[in-house]
PDB file of N, CA, C and O in Angstrom:
ATOM      1  N   MET V   2      86.975  90.255 142.907  1.00 79.00           N
ATOM      2  CA  MET V   2      88.656  91.465 142.118  1.00 79.00           C
ATOM      3  C   MET V   2      88.532  91.871 143.408  1.00 79.00           C
ATOM      4  O   MET V   2      87.643  92.649 143.649  1.00 79.00           O
ATOM      5  N   THR V   3      89.880  91.774 144.114  1.00 91.00           N
ATOM      6  CA  THR V   3      90.704  92.912 145.343  1.00 91.00           C
ATOM      7  C   THR V   3      90.797  94.023 143.792  1.00 91.00           C
ATOM      8  O   THR V   3      91.258  94.440 142.840  1.00 91.00           O
ATOM      9  N   ARG V   4      91.050  95.056 144.802  1.00 92.00           N
ATOM     10  CA  ARG V   4      91.665  96.511 144.602  1.00 92.00           C
ATOM     11  C   ARG V   4      92.900  96.559 143.954  1.00 92.00           C
ATOM     12  O   ARG V   4      92.869  96.546 142.910  1.00 92.00           O
ATOM     13  N   LYS V   5      93.919  96.221 144.454  1.00 92.00           N
ATOM     14  CA  LYS V   5      95.258  95.482 143.834  1.00 92.00           C
ATOM     15  C   LYS V   5      94.609  94.969 142.526  1.00 92.00           C
ATOM     16  O   LYS V   5      95.565  95.096 141.671  1.00 92.00           O
ATOM     17  N   HIS V   6      93.898  93.783 142.595  1.00 92.00           N
ATOM     18  CA  HIS V   6      93.992  92.972 141.125  1.00 92.00           C
ATOM     19  C   HIS V   6      93.507  93.415 139.840  1.00 92.00           C
ATOM     20  O   HIS V   6      94.558  93.753 139.024  1.00 92.00           O
ATOM     21  N   ARG V   7      92.743  94.862 140.352  1.00 93.00           N
ATOM     22  CA  ARG V   7      92.210  95.622 139.426  1.00 93.00           C
ATOM     23  C   ARG V   7      93.436  96.284 138.534  1.00 93.00           C
ATOM     24  O   ARG V   7      92.851  96.690 137.691  1.00 93.00           O
ATOM     25  N   SER V   8      94.050  96.964 140.012  1.00 93.00           N
ATOM     26  CA  SER V   8      94.697  97.908 139.278  1.00 93.00           C
ATOM     27  C   SER V   8      95.726  97.429 138.570  1.00 93.00           C
ATOM     28  O   SER V   8      96.188  98.275 137.434  1.00 93.00           O
ATOM     29  N   VAL V   9      96.209  95.913 138.978  1.00 92.00           N
ATOM     30  CA  VAL V   9      96.907  95.404 138.099  1.00 92.00           C
ATOM     31  C   VAL V   9      96.913  94.950 136.815  1.00 92.00           C
ATOM     32  O   VAL V   9      97.445  95.916 135.559  1.00 92.00           O
ATOM     33  N   HIS V  10      95.051  95.071 136.427  1.00 92.00           N
ATOM     34  CA  HIS V  10      95.162  94.665 135.593  1.00 92.00           C
ATOM     35  C   HIS V  10      94.325  96.229 134.358  1.00 92.00           C
ATOM     36  O   HIS V  10      94.761  96.216 132.898  1.00 92.00           O
ATOM     37  N   ARG V  11      94.451  97.192 134.894  1.00 94.00           N
ATOM     38  CA  ARG V  11      94.520  97.917 134.355  1.00 94.00           C
ATOM     39  C   ARG V  11      95.577  98.859 134.132  1.00 94.00           C
ATOM     40  O   ARG V  11      95.818  99.566 132.311  1.00 94.00           O
ATOM     41  N   LEU V  12      96.881  98.429 134.700  1.00 93.00           N
ATOM     42  CA  LEU V  12      98.056  98.317 133.430  1.00 93.00           C
ATOM     43  C   LEU V  12      98.828  97.170 133.369  1.00 93.00           C
ATOM     44  O   LEU V  12      99.747  97.763 132.334  1.00 93.00           O
ATOM     45  N   LEU V  13      98.382  95.773 133.307  1.00 96.00           N
ATOM     46  CA  LEU V  13      98.713  95.169 132.260  1.00 96.00           C
ATOM     47  C   LEU V  13      98.415  94.462 131.058  1.00 96.00           C
ATOM     48  O   LEU V  13      99.384  94.534 130.052  1.00 96.00           O
ATOM     49  N   TRP V  14      96.866  95.158 130.942  1.00 95.00           N
ATOM     50  CA  TRP V  14      95.975  95.341 129.454  1.00 95.00           C
ATOM     51  C   TRP V  14      96.514  96.036 128.473  1.00 95.00           C
ATOM     52  O   TRP V  14      96.740  95.919 127.210  1.00 95.00           O
ATOM     53  N   PRO V  15      97.177  97.525 128.426  1.00 95.00           N
ATOM     54  CA  PRO V  15      97.832  98.300 127.790  1.00 95.00           C
ATOM     55  C   PRO V  15      98.414  98.222 127.707  1.00 95.00           C
ATOM     56  O   PRO V  15      98.922  98.693 126.011  1.00 95.00           O
ATOM     57  N   ALA V  16      99.351  97.899 128.060  1.00 96.00           N
ATOM     58  CA  ALA V  16     101.356  97.859 128.307  1.00 96.00           C
ATOM     59  C   ALA V  16     101.518  96.430 127.722  1.00 96.00           C
ATOM     60  O   ALA V  16     101.951  96.340 126.224  1.00 96.00           O
ATOM     61  N   LEU V  17     100.546  95.413 127.981  1.00 97.00           N
ATOM     62  CA  LEU V  17     100.217  94.324 126.890  1.00 97.00           C
ATOM     63  C   LEU V  17      99.690  93.907 125.003  1.00 97.00           C
ATOM     64  O   LEU V  17     100.802  93.978 124.316  1.00 97.00           O
ATOM     65  N   ALA V  18      98.844  95.366 125.427  1.00 97.00           N
ATOM     66  CA  ALA V  18      98.717  95.705 123.841  1.00 97.00           C
ATOM     67  C   ALA V  18      99.677  96.477 122.993  1.00 97.00           C
ATOM     68  O   ALA V  18      99.635  96.654 122.135  1.00 97.00           O
ATOM     69  N   LEU V  19      99.972  97.085 124.094  1.00 97.00           N
ATOM     70  CA  LEU V  19     101.120  98.216 123.253  1.00 97.00           C
ATOM     71  C   LEU V  19     102.428  97.394 123.125  1.00 97.00           C
ATOM     72  O   LEU V  19     102.598  97.711 121.628  1.00 97.00           O
ATOM     73  N   THR V  20     102.634  96.419 123.661  1.00 98.00           N
ATOM     74  CA  THR V  20     103.749  95.199 122.913  1.00 98.00           C
ATOM     75  C   THR V  20     103.546  94.681 122.214  1.00 98.00           C
ATOM     76  O   THR V  20     104.285  94.333 121.377  1.00 98.00           O
ATOM     77  N   LEU V  21     102.116  94.416 121.818  1.00 98.00           N
ATOM     78  CA  LEU V  21     101.460  93.938 120.618  1.00 98.00           C
ATOM     79  C   LEU V  21     101.683  94.918 119.065  1.00 98.00           C
ATOM     80  O   LEU V  21     102.192  94.026 118.092  1.00 98.00           O
ATOM     81  N   ALA V  22     101.688  95.241 119.722  1.00 98.00           N
ATOM     82  CA  ALA V  22     101.100  96.940 118.550  1.00 98.00           C
ATOM     83  C   ALA V  22     102.470  97.045 117.833  1.00 98.00           C
ATOM     84  O   ALA V  22     102.882  97.288 116.806  1.00 98.00           O
ATOM     85  N   ILE V  23     103.947  97.440 118.724  1.00 98.00           N
ATOM     86  CA  ILE V  23     105.229  97.413 118.332  1.00 98.00           C
ATOM     87  C   ILE V  23     105.631  96.450 117.667  1.00 98.00           C
ATOM     88  O   ILE V  23     106.381  96.449 116.694  1.00 98.00           O
ATOM     89  N   GLY V  24     105.226  95.393 118.442  1.00 97.00           N
ATOM     90  CA  GLY V  24     105.646  93.492 117.545  1.00 97.00           C
ATOM     91  C   GLY V  24     105.419  93.538 116.157  1.00 97.00           C
ATOM     92  O   GLY V  24     105.901  93.622 115.377  1.00 97.00           O
ATOM     93  N   PHE V  25     103.628  94.134 116.485  1.00 97.00           N
ATOM     94  CA  PHE V  25     103.374  94.302 114.577  1.00 97.00           C
ATOM     95  C   PHE V  25     103.719  94.923 113.909  1.00 97.00           C
ATOM     96  O   PHE V  25     104.352  94.869 112.427  1.00 97.00           O
ATOM     97  N   ALA V  26     104.008  96.503 114.180  1.00 96.00           N
ATOM     98  CA  ALA V  26     105.224  96.852 113.380  1.00 96.00           C
ATOM     99  C   ALA V  26     106.141  96.973 112.708  1.00 96.00           C
ATOM    100  O   ALA V  26     106.507  97.579 112.083  1.00 96.00           O
ATOM    101  N   LEU V  27     106.886  96.359 113.924  1.00 96.00           N
ATOM    102  CA  LEU V  27     108.216  95.973 113.544  1.00 96.00           C
ATOM    103  C   LEU V  27     108.482  95.267 112.405  1.00 96.00           C
ATOM    104  O   LEU V  27     109.428  94.781 112.209  1.00 96.00           O
ATOM    105  N   SER V  28     106.977  93.527 112.303  1.00 95.00           N
ATOM    106  CA  SER V  28     107.547  93.048 111.589  1.00 95.00           C
ATOM    107  C   SER V  28     107.360  93.358 110.771  1.00 95.00           C
ATOM    108  O   SER V  28     107.706  93.087 109.301  1.00 95.00           O
ATOM    109  N   ILE V  29     106.171  94.376 110.012  1.00 94.00           N
ATOM    110  CA  ILE V  29     106.312  95.012 109.249  1.00 94.00           C
ATOM    111  C   ILE V  29     107.437  95.479 108.635  1.00 94.00           C
ATOM    112  O   ILE V  29     107.877  95.287 107.619  1.00 94.00           O
ATOM    113  N   TYR V  30     108.242  96.715 109.524  1.00 93.00           N
ATOM    114  CA  TYR V  30     108.954  97.629 109.181  1.00 93.00           C
ATOM    115  C   TYR V  30     110.292  96.841 108.752  1.00 93.00           C
ATOM    116  O   TYR V  30     110.713  97.089 107.446  1.00 93.00           O
ATOM    117  N   LEU V  31     110.697  95.371 109.752  1.00 93.00           N
ATOM    118  CA  LEU V  31     111.538  94.809 109.019  1.00 93.00           C
ATOM    119  C   LEU V  31     111.712  93.980 107.967  1.00 93.00           C
ATOM    120  O   LEU V  31     112.878  92.861 107.975  1.00 93.00           O
ATOM    121  N   ARG V  32     111.113  93.518 107.989  1.00 89.00           N
ATOM    122  CA  ARG V  32     110.592  92.333 106.898  1.00 89.00           C
ATOM    123  C   ARG V  32     111.070  92.804 105.166  1.00 89.00           C
ATOM    124  O   ARG V  32     111.623  93.468 105.192  1.00 89.00           O
ATOM    125  N   PRO V  33     111.885  91.736 104.980  1.00 84.00           N
ATOM    126  CA  PRO V  33     112.681  92.070 103.410  1.00 84.00           C
ATOM    127  C   PRO V  33     111.662  91.970 102.768  1.00 84.00           C
ATOM    128  O   PRO V  33     110.198  92.142 102.526  1.00 84.00           O
ATOM    129  N   PRO V  34     112.052  93.016 101.793  1.00 81.00           N
ATOM    130  CA  PRO V  34     111.098  93.634 100.911  1.00 81.00           C
ATOM    131  C   PRO V  34     110.477  92.873  99.853  1.00 81.00           C
ATOM    132  O   PRO V  34     111.648  91.572  99.478  1.00 81.00           O
ATOM    133  N   ILE V  35     109.442  92.886  99.168  1.00 79.00           N
ATOM    134  CA  ILE V  35     109.174  91.537  98.050  1.00 79.00           C
ATOM    135  C   ILE V  35     109.838  92.181  96.766  1.00 79.00           C
ATOM    136  O   ILE V  35     109.717  93.091  96.248  1.00 79.00           O
ATOM    137  N   ALA V  36     110.488  91.357  96.298  1.00 77.00           N
ATOM    138  CA  ALA V  36     111.162  90.669  95.283  1.00 77.00           C
ATOM    139  C   ALA V  36     110.359  91.085  94.027  1.00 77.00           C
ATOM    140  O   ALA V  36     109.291  89.920  94.080  1.00 77.00           O
ATOM    141  N   ALA V  37     110.594  91.797  93.190  1.00 71.00           N
ATOM    142  CA  ALA V  37     109.903  92.184  91.666  1.00 71.00           C
ATOM    143  C   ALA V  37     110.329  90.592  90.700  1.00 71.00           C
ATOM    144  O   ALA V  37     111.003  91.020  90.645  1.00 71.00           O
ATOM    145  N   GLU V  38     109.096  89.880  90.986  1.00 71.00           N
ATOM    146  CA  GLU V  38     109.473  89.049  90.261  1.00 71.00           C
ATOM    147  C   GLU V  38     108.969  89.556  88.462  1.00 71.00           C
ATOM    148  O   GLU V  38     108.393  90.452  88.416  1.00 71.00           O
ATOM    149  N   PRO V  39     109.822  89.389  87.793  1.00 65.00           N
ATOM    150  CA  PRO V  39     109.867  89.362  86.339  1.00 65.00           C
ATOM    151  C   PRO V  39     108.098  89.044  85.940  1.00 65.00           C
ATOM    152  O   PRO V  39     107.402  87.553  85.945  1.00 65.00           O
ATOM    153  N   ILE V  40     107.076  88.909  84.822  1.00 69.00           N
ATOM    154  CA  ILE V  40     105.736  89.454  84.193  1.00 69.00           C
ATOM    155  C   ILE V  40     106.299  87.951  83.000  1.00 69.00           C
ATOM    156  O   ILE V  40     106.995  88.711  82.437  1.00 69.00           O
ATOM    157  N   PRO V  41     105.922  86.806  83.264  1.00 69.00           N
ATOM    158  CA  PRO V  41     106.229  86.109  81.906  1.00 69.00           C
ATOM    159  C   PRO V  41     105.590  86.948  81.082  1.00 69.00           C
ATOM    160  O   PRO V  41     104.666  87.041  80.545  1.00 69.00           O
ATOM    161  N   ALA V  42     105.977  86.790  79.793  1.00 65.00           N
ATOM    162  CA  ALA V  42     105.628  87.480  78.325  1.00 65.00           C
ATOM    163  C   ALA V  42     104.775  86.242  78.131  1.00 65.00           C
ATOM    164  O   ALA V  42     105.083  85.563  77.670  1.00 65.00           O
ATOM    165  N   ALA V  43     103.812  87.203  77.410  1.00 63.00           N
ATOM    166  CA  ALA V  43     101.888  86.150  76.953  1.00 63.00           C
ATOM    167  C   ALA V  43     102.965  85.537  76.322  1.00 63.00           C
ATOM    168  O   ALA V  43     103.276  86.278  74.316  1.00 63.00           O
ATOM    169  N   LYS V  44     102.825  84.325  75.258  1.00 64.00           N
ATOM    170  CA  LYS V  44     102.870  83.524  73.952  1.00 64.00           C
ATOM    171  C   LYS V  44     102.186  84.288  73.431  1.00 64.00           C
ATOM    172  O   LYS V  44     100.655  84.312  73.246  1.00 64.00           O
ATOM    173  N   SER V  45     102.395  84.480  71.666  1.00 59.00           N
ATOM    174  CA  SER V  45     102.156  85.108  70.970  1.00 59.00           C
ATOM    175  C   SER V  45     101.572  83.186  70.494  1.00 59.00           C
ATOM    176  O   SER V  45     101.941  82.745  69.687  1.00 59.00           O
ATOM    177  N   GLN V  46     100.020  84.041  69.733  1.00 58.00           N
ATOM    178  CA  GLN V  46      99.190  83.059  69.327  1.00 58.00           C
ATOM    179  C   GLN V  46      99.462  83.131  67.283  1.00 58.00           C
ATOM    180  O   GLN V  46      99.131  83.958  67.408  1.00 58.00           O
ATOM    181  N   GLN V  47      99.875  82.422  67.415  1.00 55.00           N
ATOM    182  CA  GLN V  47      99.955  81.916  65.611  1.00 55.00           C
ATOM    183  C   GLN V  47      98.667  81.765  64.819  1.00 55.00           C
ATOM    184  O   GLN V  47      98.635  80.347  64.956  1.00 55.00           O
TER     185      GLN V  47
END
């Protein structure tokens, strides 16, 4: 591995990890809110 190749990897992998982390955070932040479904009433036993 040449010195240039190694220096490119030193810059590339942290940039990819940061991009992945930002994408994951945005997907959590921008997702639509979870709709609260009403809990069905339990049938009374007679």
